[in-house]
Short mmCIF file of the C-alpha atoms (twelve columns), coordinates in Angstrom:
data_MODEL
# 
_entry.id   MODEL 
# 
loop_
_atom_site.group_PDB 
_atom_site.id 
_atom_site.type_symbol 
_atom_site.label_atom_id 
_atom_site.label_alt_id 
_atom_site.label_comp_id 
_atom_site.label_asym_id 
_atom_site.label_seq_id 
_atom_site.Cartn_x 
_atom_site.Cartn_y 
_atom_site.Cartn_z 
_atom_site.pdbx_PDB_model_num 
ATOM 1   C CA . UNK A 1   149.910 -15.056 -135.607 1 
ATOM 2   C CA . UNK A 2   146.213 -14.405 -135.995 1 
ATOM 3   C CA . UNK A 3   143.990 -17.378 -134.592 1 
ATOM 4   C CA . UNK A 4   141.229 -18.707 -136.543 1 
ATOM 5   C CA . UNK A 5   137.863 -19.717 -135.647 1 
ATOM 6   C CA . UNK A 6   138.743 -22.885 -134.071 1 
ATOM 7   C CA . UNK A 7   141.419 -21.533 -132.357 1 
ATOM 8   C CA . UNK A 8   139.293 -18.453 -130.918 1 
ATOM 9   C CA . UNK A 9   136.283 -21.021 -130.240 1 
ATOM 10  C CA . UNK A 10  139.014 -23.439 -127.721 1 
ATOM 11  C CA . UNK A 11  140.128 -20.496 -126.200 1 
ATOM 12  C CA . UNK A 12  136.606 -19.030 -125.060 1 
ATOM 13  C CA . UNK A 13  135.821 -22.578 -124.057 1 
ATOM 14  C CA . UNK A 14  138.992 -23.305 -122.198 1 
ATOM 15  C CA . UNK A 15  138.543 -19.681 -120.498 1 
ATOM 16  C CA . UNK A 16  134.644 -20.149 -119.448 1 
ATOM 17  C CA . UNK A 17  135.568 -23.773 -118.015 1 
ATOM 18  C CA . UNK A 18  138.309 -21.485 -116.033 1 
ATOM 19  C CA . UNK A 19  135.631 -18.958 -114.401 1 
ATOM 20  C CA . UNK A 20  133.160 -21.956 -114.411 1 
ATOM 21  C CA . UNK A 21  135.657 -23.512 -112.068 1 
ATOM 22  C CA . UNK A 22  136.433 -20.893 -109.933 1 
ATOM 23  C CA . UNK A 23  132.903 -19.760 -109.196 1 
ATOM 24  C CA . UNK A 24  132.795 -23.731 -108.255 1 
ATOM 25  C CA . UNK A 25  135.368 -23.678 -105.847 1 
ATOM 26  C CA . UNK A 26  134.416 -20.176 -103.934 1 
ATOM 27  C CA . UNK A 27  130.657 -22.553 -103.430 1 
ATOM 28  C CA . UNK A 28  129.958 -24.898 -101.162 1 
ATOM 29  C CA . UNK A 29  127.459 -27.635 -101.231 1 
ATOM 30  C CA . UNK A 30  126.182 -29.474 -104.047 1 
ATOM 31  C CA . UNK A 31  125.504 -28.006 -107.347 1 
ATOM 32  C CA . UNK A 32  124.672 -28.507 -111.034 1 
ATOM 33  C CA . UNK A 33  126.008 -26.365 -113.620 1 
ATOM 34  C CA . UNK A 34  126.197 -26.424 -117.806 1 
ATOM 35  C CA . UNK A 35  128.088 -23.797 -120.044 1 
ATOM 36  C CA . UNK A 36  127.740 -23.092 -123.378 1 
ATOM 37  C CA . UNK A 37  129.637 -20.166 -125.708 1 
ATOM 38  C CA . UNK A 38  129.252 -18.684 -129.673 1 
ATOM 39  C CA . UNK A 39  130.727 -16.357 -131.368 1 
ATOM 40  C CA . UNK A 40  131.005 -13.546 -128.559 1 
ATOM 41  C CA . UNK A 41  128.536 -14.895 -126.126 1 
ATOM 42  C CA . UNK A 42  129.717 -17.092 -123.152 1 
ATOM 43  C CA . UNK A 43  126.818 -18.019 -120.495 1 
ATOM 44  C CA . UNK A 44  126.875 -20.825 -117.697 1 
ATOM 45  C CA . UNK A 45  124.739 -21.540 -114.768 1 
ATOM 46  C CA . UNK A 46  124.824 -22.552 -111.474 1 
ATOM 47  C CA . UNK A 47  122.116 -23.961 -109.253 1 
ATOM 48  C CA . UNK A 48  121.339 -26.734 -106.714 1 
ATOM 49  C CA . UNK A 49  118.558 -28.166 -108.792 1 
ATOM 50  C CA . UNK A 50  119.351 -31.453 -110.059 1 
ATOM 51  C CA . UNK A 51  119.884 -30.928 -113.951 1 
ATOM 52  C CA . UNK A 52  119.905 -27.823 -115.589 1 
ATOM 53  C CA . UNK A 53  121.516 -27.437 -118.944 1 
ATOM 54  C CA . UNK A 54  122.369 -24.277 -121.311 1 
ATOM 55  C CA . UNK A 55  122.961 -23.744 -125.044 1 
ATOM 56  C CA . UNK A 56  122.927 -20.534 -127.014 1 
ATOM 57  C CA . UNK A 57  123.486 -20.587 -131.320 1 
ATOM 58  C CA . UNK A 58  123.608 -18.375 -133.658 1 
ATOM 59  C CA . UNK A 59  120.294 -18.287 -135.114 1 
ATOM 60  C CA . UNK A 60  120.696 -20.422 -138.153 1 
ATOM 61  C CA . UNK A 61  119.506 -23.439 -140.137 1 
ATOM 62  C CA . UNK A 62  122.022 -25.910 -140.814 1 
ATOM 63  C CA . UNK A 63  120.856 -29.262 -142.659 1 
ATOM 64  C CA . UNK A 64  123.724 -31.454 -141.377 1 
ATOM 65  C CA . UNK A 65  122.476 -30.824 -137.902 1 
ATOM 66  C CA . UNK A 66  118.373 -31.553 -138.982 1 
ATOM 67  C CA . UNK A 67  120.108 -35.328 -139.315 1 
ATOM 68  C CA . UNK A 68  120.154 -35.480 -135.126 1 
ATOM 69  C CA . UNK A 69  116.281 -34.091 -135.626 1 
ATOM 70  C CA . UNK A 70  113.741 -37.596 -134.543 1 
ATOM 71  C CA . UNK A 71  110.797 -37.710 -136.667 1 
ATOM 72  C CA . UNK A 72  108.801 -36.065 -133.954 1 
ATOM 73  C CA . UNK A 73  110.440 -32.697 -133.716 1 
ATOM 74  C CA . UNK A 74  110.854 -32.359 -137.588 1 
ATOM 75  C CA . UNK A 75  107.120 -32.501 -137.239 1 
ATOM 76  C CA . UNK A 76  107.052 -30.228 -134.434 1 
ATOM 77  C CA . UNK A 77  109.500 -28.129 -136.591 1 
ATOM 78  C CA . UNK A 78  107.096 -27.892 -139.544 1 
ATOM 79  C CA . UNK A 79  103.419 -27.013 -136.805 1 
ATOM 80  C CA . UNK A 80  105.090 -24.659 -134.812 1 
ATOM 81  C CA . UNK A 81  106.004 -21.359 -135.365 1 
ATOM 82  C CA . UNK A 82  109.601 -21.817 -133.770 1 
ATOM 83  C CA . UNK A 83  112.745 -22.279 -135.732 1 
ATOM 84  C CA . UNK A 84  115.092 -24.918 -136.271 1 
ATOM 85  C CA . UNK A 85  117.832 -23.458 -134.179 1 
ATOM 86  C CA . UNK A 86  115.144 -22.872 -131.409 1 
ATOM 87  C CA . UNK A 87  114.570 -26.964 -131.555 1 
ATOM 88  C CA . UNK A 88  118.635 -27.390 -131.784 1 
ATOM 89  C CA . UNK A 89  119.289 -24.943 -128.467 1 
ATOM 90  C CA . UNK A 90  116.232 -26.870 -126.638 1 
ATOM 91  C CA . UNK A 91  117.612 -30.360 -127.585 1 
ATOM 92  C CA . UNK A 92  121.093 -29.806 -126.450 1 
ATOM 93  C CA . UNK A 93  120.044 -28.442 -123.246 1 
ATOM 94  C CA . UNK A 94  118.346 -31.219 -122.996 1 
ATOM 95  C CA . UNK A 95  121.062 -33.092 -123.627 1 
ATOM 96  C CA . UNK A 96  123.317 -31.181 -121.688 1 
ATOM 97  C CA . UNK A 97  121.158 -31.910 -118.185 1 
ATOM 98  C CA . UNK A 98  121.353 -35.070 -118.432 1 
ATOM 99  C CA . UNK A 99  124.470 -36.465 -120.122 1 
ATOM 100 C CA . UNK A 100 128.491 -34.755 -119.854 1 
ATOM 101 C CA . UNK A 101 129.493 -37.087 -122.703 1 
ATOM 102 C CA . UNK A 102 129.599 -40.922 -123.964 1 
ATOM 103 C CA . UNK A 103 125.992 -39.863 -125.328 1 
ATOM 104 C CA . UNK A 104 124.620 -38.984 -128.946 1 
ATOM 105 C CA . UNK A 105 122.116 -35.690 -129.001 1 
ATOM 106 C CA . UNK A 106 120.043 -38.217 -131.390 1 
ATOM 107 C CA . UNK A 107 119.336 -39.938 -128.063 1 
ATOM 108 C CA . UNK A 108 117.176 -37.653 -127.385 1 
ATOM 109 C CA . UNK A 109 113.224 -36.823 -128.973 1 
ATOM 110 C CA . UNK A 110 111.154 -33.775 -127.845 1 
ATOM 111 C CA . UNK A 111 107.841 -34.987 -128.039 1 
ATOM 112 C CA . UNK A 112 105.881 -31.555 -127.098 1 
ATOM 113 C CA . UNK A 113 106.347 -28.353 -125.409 1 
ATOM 114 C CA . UNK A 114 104.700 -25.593 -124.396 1 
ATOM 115 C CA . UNK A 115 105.116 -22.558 -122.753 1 
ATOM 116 C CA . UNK A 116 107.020 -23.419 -119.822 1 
ATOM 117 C CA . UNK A 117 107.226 -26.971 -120.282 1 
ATOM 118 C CA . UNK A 118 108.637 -29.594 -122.245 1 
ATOM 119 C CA . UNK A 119 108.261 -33.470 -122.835 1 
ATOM 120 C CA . UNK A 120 111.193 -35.785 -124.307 1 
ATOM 121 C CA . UNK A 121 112.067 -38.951 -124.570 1 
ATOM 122 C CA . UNK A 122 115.604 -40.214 -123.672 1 
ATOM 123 C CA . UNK A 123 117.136 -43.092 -124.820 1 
ATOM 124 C CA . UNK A 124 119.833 -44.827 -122.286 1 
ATOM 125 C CA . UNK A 125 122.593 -46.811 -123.580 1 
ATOM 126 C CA . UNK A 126 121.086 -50.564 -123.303 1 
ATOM 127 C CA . UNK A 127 117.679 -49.487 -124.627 1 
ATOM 128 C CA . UNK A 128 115.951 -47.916 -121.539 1 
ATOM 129 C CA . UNK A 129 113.714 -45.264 -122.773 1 
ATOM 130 C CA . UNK A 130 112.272 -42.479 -120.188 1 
ATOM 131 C CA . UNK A 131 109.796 -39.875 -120.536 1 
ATOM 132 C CA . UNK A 132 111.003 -36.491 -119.370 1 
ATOM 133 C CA . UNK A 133 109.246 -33.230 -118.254 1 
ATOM 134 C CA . UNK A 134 111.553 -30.608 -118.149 1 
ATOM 135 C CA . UNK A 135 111.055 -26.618 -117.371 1 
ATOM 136 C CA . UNK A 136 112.744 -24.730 -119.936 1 
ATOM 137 C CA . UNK A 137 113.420 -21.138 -120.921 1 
ATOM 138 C CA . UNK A 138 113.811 -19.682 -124.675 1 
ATOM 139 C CA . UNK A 139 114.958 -16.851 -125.859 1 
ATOM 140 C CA . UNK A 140 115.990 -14.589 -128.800 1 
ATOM 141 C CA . UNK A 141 118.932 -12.251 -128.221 1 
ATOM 142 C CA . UNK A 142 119.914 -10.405 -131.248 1 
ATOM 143 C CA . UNK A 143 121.098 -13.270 -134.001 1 
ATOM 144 C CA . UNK A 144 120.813 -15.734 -130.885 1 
ATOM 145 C CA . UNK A 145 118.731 -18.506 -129.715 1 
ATOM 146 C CA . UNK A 146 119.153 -19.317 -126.011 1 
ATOM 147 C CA . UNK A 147 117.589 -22.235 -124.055 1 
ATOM 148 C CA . UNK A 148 117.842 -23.279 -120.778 1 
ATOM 149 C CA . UNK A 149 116.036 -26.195 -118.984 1 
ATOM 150 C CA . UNK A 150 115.829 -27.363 -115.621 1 
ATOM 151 C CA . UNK A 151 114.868 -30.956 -113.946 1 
ATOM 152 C CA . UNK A 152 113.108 -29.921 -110.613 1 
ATOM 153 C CA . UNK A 153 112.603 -33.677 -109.675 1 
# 
């Protein structure tokens, strides 16, 4: 039987939560990790920081995603000469650092970035709003956007 794409997608996931696993249990200590996976690329990461997260997309627009956009970064979107899945990968590593689930990506705003550095806004369930400066790392590779960020406090 030949699997389709949801099928193919569950099994990379299911197999990079696997290795992500095992490379947890050969470490000792305390560590922070994120994994993310499309089409043929898989990447996690691993470090004692205190949040790190990881996304990678293909390099597309998709306007049923541009919903979970805040006002601010369609702005941001519209100034900058970065692309919407550049925004997307950033936001859900964003995401990713801080919340493993329970959470909505639209709880999160980027309010400015720059080379090395970005600024959000996260909303906690209750209300509580926080102002976040995050390191972050962007990349194109091939038809793929790649993000990571990192919380060094």
């Amino acid at each position: 039987k030949k699997m389709g794409r949801k099928e193919i997608r569950n099994t990379q996931s299911t197999i990079a939560h696997l290795e992500l696993e095992n490379l947890k249990n050969k470490l000792s200590g305390n560590f922070s990790y994120s994994i993310s996976h499309s089409h043929q690329y898989t990447c996690f990461v691993i470090t004692k920081y205190k949040r790190i997260g990881v996304d990678i997309e293909k390099n597309r627009w998709e306007k049923s995603r541009e919903l979970f956009l805040c006002a601010n970064e369609r702005k941001l979107l519209q100034e900058v000469k970065r692309g919407f899945t550049f925004f997307w990968t950033l936001k859900e590593s964003i995401y990713k650092s801080f919340f493993k689930s329970n959470y909505q990506i639209s709880n999160i705003c980027i309010s400015s970035f720059d080379e090395e550095l970005v600024q959000s806004k996260i909303k906690y369930v209750g209300g509580k709003e926080v102002e976040k400066e995050l390191n972050f790392f962007s990349t194109v590779i091939g038809a793929f956007v790649f993000s990571v960020v990192i919380s060094l406090d």
